[in-house]
Short mmCIF file of C-alpha atoms and ligand atoms in Angstrom, two decimals:
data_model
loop_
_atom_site.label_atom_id
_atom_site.label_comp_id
_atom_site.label_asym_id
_atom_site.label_seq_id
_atom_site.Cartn_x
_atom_site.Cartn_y
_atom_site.Cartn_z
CA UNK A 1 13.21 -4.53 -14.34
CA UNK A 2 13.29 -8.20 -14.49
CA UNK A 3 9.84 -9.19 -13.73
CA UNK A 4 6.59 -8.20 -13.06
CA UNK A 5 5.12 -9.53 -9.94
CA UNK A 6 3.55 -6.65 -8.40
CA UNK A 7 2.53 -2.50 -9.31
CA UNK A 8 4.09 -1.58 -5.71
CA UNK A 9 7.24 -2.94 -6.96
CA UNK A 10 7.80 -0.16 -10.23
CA UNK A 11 8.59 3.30 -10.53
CA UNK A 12 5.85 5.30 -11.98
CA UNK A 13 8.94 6.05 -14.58
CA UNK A 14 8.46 1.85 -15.23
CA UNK A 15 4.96 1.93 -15.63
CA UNK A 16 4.46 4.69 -17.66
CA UNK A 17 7.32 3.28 -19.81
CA UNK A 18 5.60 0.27 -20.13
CA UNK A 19 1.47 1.88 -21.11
CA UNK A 20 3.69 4.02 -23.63
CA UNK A 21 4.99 1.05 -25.10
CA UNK A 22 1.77 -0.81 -25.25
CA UNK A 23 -0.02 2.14 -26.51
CA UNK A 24 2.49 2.24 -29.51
CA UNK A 25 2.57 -1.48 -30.16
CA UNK A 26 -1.61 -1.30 -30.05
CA UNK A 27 -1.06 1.69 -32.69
CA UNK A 28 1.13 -0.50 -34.89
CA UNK A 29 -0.98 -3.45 -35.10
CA UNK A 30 -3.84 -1.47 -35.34
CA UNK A 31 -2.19 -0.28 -38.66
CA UNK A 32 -1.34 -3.56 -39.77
CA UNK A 33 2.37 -3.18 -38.47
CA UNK A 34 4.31 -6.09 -37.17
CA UNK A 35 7.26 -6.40 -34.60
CA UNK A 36 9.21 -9.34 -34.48
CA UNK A 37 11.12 -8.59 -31.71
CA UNK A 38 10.47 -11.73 -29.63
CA UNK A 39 11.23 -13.95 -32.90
CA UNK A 40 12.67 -17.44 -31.47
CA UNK A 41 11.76 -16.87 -27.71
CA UNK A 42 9.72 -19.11 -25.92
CA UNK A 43 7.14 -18.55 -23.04
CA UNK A 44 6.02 -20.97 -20.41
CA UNK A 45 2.46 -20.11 -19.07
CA UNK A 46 1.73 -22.23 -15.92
CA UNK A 47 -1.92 -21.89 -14.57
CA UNK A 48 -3.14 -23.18 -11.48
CA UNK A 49 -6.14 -21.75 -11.73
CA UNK A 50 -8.43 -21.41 -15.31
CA UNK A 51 -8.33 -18.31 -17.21
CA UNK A 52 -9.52 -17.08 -20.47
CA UNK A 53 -8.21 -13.96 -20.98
CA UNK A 54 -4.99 -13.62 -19.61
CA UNK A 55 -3.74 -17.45 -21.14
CA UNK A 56 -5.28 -15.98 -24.59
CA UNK A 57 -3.75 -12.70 -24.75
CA UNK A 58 -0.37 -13.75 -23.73
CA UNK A 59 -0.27 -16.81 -25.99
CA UNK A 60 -1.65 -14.00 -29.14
CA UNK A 61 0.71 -11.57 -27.96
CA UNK A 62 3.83 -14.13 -28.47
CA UNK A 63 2.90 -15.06 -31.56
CA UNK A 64 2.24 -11.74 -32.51
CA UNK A 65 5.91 -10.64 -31.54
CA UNK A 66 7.40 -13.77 -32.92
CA UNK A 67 7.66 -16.28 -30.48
CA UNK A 68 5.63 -18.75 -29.13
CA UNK A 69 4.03 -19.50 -25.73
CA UNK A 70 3.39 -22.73 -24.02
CA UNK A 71 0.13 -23.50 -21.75
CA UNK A 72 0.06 -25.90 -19.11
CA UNK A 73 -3.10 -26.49 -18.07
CA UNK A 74 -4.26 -26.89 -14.42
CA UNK A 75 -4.60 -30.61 -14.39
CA UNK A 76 -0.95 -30.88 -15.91
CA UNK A 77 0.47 -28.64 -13.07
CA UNK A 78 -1.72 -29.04 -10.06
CA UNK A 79 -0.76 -26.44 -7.58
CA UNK A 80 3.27 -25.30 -7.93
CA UNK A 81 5.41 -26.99 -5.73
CA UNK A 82 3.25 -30.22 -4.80
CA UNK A 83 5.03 -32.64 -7.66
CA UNK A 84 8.63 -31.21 -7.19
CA UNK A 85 9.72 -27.67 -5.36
CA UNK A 86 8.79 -24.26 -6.77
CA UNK A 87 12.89 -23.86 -7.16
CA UNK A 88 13.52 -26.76 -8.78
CA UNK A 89 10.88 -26.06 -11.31
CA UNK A 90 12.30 -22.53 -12.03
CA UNK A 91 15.53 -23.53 -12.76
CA UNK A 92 14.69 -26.37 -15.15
CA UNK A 93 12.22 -24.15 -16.74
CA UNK A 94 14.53 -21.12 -17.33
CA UNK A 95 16.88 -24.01 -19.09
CA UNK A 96 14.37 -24.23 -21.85
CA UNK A 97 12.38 -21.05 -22.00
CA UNK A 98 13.13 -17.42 -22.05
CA UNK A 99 10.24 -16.24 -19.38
CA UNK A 100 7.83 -17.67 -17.14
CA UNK A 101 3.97 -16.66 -16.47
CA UNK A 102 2.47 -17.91 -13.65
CA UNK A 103 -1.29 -17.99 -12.38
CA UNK A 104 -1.13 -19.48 -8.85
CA UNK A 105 -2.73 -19.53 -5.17
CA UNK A 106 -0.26 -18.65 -3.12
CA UNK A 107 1.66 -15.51 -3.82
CA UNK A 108 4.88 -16.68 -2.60
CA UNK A 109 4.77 -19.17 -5.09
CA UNK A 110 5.22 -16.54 -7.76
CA UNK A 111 8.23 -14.92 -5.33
CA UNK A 112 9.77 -18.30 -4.89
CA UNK A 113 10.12 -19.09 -9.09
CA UNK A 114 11.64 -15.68 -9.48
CA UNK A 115 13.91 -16.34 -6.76
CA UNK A 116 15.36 -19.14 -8.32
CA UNK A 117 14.46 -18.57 -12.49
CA UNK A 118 17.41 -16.40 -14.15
CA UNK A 119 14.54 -15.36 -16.33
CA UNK A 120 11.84 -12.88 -16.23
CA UNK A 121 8.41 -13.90 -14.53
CA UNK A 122 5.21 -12.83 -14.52
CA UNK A 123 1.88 -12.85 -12.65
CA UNK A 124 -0.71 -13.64 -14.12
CA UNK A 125 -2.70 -13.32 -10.94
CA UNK A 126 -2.43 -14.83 -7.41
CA UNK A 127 -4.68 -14.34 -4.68
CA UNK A 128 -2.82 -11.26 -3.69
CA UNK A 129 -2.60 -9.90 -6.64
CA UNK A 130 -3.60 -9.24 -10.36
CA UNK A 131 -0.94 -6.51 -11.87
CA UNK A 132 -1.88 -7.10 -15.79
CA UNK A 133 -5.66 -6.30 -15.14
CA UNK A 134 -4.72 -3.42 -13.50
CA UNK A 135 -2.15 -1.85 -15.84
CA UNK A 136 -4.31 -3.01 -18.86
CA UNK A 137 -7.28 -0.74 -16.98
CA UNK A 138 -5.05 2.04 -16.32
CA UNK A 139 -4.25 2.25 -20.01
CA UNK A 140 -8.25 1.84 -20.59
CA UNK A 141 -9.15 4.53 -18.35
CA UNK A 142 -6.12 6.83 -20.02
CA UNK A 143 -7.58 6.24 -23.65
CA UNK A 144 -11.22 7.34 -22.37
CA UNK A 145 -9.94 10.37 -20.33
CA UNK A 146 -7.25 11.46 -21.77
CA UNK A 147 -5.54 11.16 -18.63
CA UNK A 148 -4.82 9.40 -15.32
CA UNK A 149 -3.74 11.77 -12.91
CA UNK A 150 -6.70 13.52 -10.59
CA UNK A 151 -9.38 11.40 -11.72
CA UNK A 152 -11.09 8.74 -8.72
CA UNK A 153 -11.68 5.57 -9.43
CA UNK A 154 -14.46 3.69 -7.27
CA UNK A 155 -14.06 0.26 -6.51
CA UNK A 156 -17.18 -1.40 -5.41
CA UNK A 157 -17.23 -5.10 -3.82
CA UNK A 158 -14.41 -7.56 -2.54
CA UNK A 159 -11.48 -6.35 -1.16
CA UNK A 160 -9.36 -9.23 -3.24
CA UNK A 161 -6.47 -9.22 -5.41
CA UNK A 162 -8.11 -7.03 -8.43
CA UNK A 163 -8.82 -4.20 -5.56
CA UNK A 164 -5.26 -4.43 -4.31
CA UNK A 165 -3.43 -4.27 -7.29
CA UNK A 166 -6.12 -1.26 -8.38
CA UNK A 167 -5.54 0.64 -5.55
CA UNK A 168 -1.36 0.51 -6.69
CA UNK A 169 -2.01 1.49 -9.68
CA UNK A 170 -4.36 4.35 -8.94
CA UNK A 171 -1.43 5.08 -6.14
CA UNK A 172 1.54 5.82 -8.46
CA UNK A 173 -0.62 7.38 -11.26
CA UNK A 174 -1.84 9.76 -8.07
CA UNK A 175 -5.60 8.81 -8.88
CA UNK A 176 -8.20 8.91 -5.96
CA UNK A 177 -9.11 5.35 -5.06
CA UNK A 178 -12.21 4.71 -2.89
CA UNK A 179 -13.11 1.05 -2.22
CA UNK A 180 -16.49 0.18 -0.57
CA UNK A 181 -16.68 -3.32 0.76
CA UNK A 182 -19.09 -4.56 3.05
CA UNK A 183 -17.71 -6.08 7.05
CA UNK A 184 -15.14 -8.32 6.92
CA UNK A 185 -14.45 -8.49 2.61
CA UNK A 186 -12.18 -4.92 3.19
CA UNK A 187 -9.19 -4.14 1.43
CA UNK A 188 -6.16 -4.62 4.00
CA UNK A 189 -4.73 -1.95 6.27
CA UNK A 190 -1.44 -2.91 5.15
CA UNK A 191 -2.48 -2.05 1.29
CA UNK A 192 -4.00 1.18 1.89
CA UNK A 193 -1.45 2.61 3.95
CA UNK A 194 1.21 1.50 1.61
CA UNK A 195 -1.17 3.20 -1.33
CA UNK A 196 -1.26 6.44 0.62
CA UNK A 197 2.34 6.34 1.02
CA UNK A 198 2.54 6.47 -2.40
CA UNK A 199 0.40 8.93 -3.11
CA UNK A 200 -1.03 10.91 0.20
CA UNK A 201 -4.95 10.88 1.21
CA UNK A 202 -5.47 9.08 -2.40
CA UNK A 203 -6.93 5.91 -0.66
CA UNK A 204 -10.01 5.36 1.55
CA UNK A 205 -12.08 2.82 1.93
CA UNK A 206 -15.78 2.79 3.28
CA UNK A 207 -19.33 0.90 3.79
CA UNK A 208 -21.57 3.00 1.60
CA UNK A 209 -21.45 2.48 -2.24
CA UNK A 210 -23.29 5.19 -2.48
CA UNK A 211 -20.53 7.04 -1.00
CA UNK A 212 -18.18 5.85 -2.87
CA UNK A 213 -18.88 6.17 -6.18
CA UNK A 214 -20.26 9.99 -5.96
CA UNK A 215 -18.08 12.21 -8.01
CA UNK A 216 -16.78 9.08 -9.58
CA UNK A 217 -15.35 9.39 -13.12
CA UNK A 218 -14.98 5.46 -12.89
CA UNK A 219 -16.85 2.42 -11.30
CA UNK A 220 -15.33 -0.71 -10.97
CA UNK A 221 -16.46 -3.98 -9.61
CA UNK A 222 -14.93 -7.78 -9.83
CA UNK A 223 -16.63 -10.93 -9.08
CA UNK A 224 -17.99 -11.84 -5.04
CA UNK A 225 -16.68 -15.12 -5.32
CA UNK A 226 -13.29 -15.40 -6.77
CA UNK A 227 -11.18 -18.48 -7.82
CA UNK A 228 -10.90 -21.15 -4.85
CA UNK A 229 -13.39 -19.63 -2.95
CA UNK A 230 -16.30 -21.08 -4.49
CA UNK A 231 -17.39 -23.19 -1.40
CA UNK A 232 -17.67 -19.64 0.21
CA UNK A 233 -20.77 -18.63 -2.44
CA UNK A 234 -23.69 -18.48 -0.77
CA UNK A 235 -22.12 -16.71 2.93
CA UNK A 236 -20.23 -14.32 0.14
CA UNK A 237 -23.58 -13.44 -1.80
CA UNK A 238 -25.63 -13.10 1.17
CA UNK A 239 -22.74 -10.72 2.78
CA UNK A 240 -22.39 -8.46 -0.11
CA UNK A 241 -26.30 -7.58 -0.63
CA UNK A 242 -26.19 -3.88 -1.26
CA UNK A 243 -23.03 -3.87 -3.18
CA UNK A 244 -24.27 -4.31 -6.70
CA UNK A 245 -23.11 -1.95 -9.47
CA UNK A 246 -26.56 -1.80 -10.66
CA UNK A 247 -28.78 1.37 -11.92
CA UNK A 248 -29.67 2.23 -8.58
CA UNK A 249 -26.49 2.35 -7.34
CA UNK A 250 -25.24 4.76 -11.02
CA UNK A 251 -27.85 7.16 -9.92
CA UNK A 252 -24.86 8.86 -7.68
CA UNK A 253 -22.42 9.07 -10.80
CA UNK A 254 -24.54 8.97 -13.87
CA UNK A 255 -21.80 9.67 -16.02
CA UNK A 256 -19.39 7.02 -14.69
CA UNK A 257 -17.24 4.76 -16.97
CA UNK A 258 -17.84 1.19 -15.45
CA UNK A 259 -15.46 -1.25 -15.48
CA UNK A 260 -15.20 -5.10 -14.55
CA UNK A 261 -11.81 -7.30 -15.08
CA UNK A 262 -14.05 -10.59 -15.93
CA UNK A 263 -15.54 -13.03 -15.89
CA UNK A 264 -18.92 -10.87 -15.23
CA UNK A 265 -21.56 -12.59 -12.79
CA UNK A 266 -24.28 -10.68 -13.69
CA UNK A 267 -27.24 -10.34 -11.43
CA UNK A 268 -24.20 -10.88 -8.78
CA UNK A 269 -21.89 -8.06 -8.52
CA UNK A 270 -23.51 -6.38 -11.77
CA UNK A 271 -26.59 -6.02 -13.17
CA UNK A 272 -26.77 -6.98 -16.87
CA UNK A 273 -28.41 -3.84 -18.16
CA UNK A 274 -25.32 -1.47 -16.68
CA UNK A 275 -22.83 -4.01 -18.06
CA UNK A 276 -24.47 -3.58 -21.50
CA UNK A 277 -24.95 0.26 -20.89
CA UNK A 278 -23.19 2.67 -23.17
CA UNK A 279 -21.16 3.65 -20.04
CA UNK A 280 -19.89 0.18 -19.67
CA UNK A 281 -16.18 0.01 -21.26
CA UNK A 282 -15.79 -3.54 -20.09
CA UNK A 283 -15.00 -4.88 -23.56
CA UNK A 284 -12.25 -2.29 -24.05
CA UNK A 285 -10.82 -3.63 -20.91
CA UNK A 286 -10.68 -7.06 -22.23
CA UNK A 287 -9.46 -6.05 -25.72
CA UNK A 288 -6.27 -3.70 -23.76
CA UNK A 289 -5.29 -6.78 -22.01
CA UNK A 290 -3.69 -7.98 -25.37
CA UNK A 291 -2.11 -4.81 -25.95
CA UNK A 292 -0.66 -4.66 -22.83
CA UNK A 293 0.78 -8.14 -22.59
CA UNK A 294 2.96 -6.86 -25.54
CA UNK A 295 4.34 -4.11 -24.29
CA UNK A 296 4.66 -5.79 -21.09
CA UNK A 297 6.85 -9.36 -22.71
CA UNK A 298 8.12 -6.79 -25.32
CA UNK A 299 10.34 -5.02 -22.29
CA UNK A 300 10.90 -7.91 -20.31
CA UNK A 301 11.84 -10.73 -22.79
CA UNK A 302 13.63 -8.80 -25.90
CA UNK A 303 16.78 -8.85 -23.92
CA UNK A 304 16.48 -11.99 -22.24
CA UNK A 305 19.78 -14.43 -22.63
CA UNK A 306 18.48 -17.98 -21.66
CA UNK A 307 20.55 -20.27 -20.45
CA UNK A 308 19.60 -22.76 -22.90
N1 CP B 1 -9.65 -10.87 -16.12
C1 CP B 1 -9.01 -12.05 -16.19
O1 CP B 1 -7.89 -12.22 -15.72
O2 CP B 1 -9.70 -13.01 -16.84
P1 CP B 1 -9.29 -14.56 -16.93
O3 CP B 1 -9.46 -15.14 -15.55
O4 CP B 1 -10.27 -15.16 -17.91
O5 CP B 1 -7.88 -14.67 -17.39
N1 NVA B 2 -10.84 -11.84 -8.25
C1 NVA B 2 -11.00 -12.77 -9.36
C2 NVA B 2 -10.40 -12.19 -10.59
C3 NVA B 2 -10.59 -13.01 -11.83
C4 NVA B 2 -9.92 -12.43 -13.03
C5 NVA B 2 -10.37 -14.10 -8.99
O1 NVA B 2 -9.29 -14.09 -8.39
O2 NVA B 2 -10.95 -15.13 -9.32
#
């Protein structure tokens, strides 16, 4: 496994591997413990796009593991590939560093650096995709369950790159997925077939919320309007009336763990009352996207040689 640029990509074998590891490095820290094993090794987080959580807990998680991590801005970068080609910028950049994040637009930007880097990258979100969230939910929903396998997962709202890389995960951990999105926000064809390949008759995709989420164990919703589509906002919140995770729309799973990557819109997607509810596990979310940044850099950087 050199990189991580997409759940379809791994094994099951790979990503259990890698929520075992996280859930011991959590354990160990928890404990006051400490592992050093990315002492002297350097990360380069490029981000095209703004970001709170993902630039904090992979700059903490360096540090935490001995290394250090270095954020360039949006308005240093611009958009990959604009200044000087995606390629070129790879191989300079795995001269000096020993792995690459990347939060970008275009996923083939993210395809292109690992082309051409000799070192591992990662994505830290495109528009096709958001792999961390998802693995750092999957080991959210496995602490509050107690398992993964057999429970359904209902995603309600866009069809975007948090519902793709959800309905992967929920695929190779052979979890129901159900997404309800309203005309013309759906997930892909492409991505539910290639979920149900996975893992048979696990996805399915509907209209009705309602629907959706009964027999539930977990709700999950993500913002109407993501990140450069804000000119889209008021078509987007007029199109998605109905699709609220609010408390009329728990009444069909009452005891449902909700979940939402953030940032949180509330009033939008979710109500603020649910997302403060004691079945909200939001925060958790949040917290396991540290923990499973270590794991994650932990695997893919200890045994990096850099060609610096
Ligand atoms: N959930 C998530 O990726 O948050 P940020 O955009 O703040 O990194
Ligand atoms: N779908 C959102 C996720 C933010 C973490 C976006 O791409 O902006």
């Amino acid at each position: 496994m050199k990189s991580f640029l997409t759940i379809h990509d791994c094994t099951t074998d790979q990503l259990q591997e890698l929520l075992t590891l996280s859930g011991d490095l959590k354990k160990l820290y928890k404990n006051g413990g400490r592992d050093l094993c990315l002492s002297g090794k350097v990360l380069a987080m490029l981000f095209e796009k703004t970001s709170l959580r993902t630039r904090v807990s992979f700059q903490v998680a360096m540090y935490d593991l001995g290394g250090m991590a270095m954020y360039m801005k949006p308005e240093d970068i611009g958009v990959i590939g604009q200044r000087e080609p995606a390629r070129d910028m790879a191989r300079v950049f795995a001269r000096y560093v020993d792995g690459i994040m990347a939060r970008t637009f275009a996923h083939e930007t993210l395809i292109e650096l690992d082309r051409w880097a000799d070192v591992p990258v990662i994505n830290a979100l495109s528009d096709w995709s958001h792999p961390c969230q998802a693995m750092a939910d999957m080991m959210t929903i496995q602490e509050h369950f107690g398992r993964l396998e057999g429970l359904k997962l209902a995603y309600v709202g866009d069809g975007n790159n948090v519902a793709r890389s959800l309905a992967f995960a929920c695929a190779k951990f052979d979890m129901k997925y159900v997404v309800a999105a309203p005309p013309g926000y759906e997930l892909d064809a492409e991505t539910l077939e290639a979920a149900n390949r996975i893992c048979p008759n696990c996805a399915e995709q509907t209209r009705e919320p309602a629907a959706a989420v009964a027999g539930a164990d977990v709700i999950y919703t993500d913002t109407w309007v993501s990140m450069g589509q804000e000119d889209e906002k008021a078509k987007r919140v007029a199109d998605f009336a109905g699709f609220a995770v609010d408390e009329h729309l728990i009444q069909h799973a009452p005891r449902a763990k909700v979940m939402h990557c953030l940032p949180a819109y509330r009033g939008y997607e979710i109500s603020d009352s649910i997302a403060e509810s004691p079945n909200s596990i939001i925060f958790d979310q949040a917290e396991n996207r540290l923990h499973f940044q270590r794991g994650l850099l932990k695997k893919l950087i200890s045994t990096v040689q850099a060609g610096k």
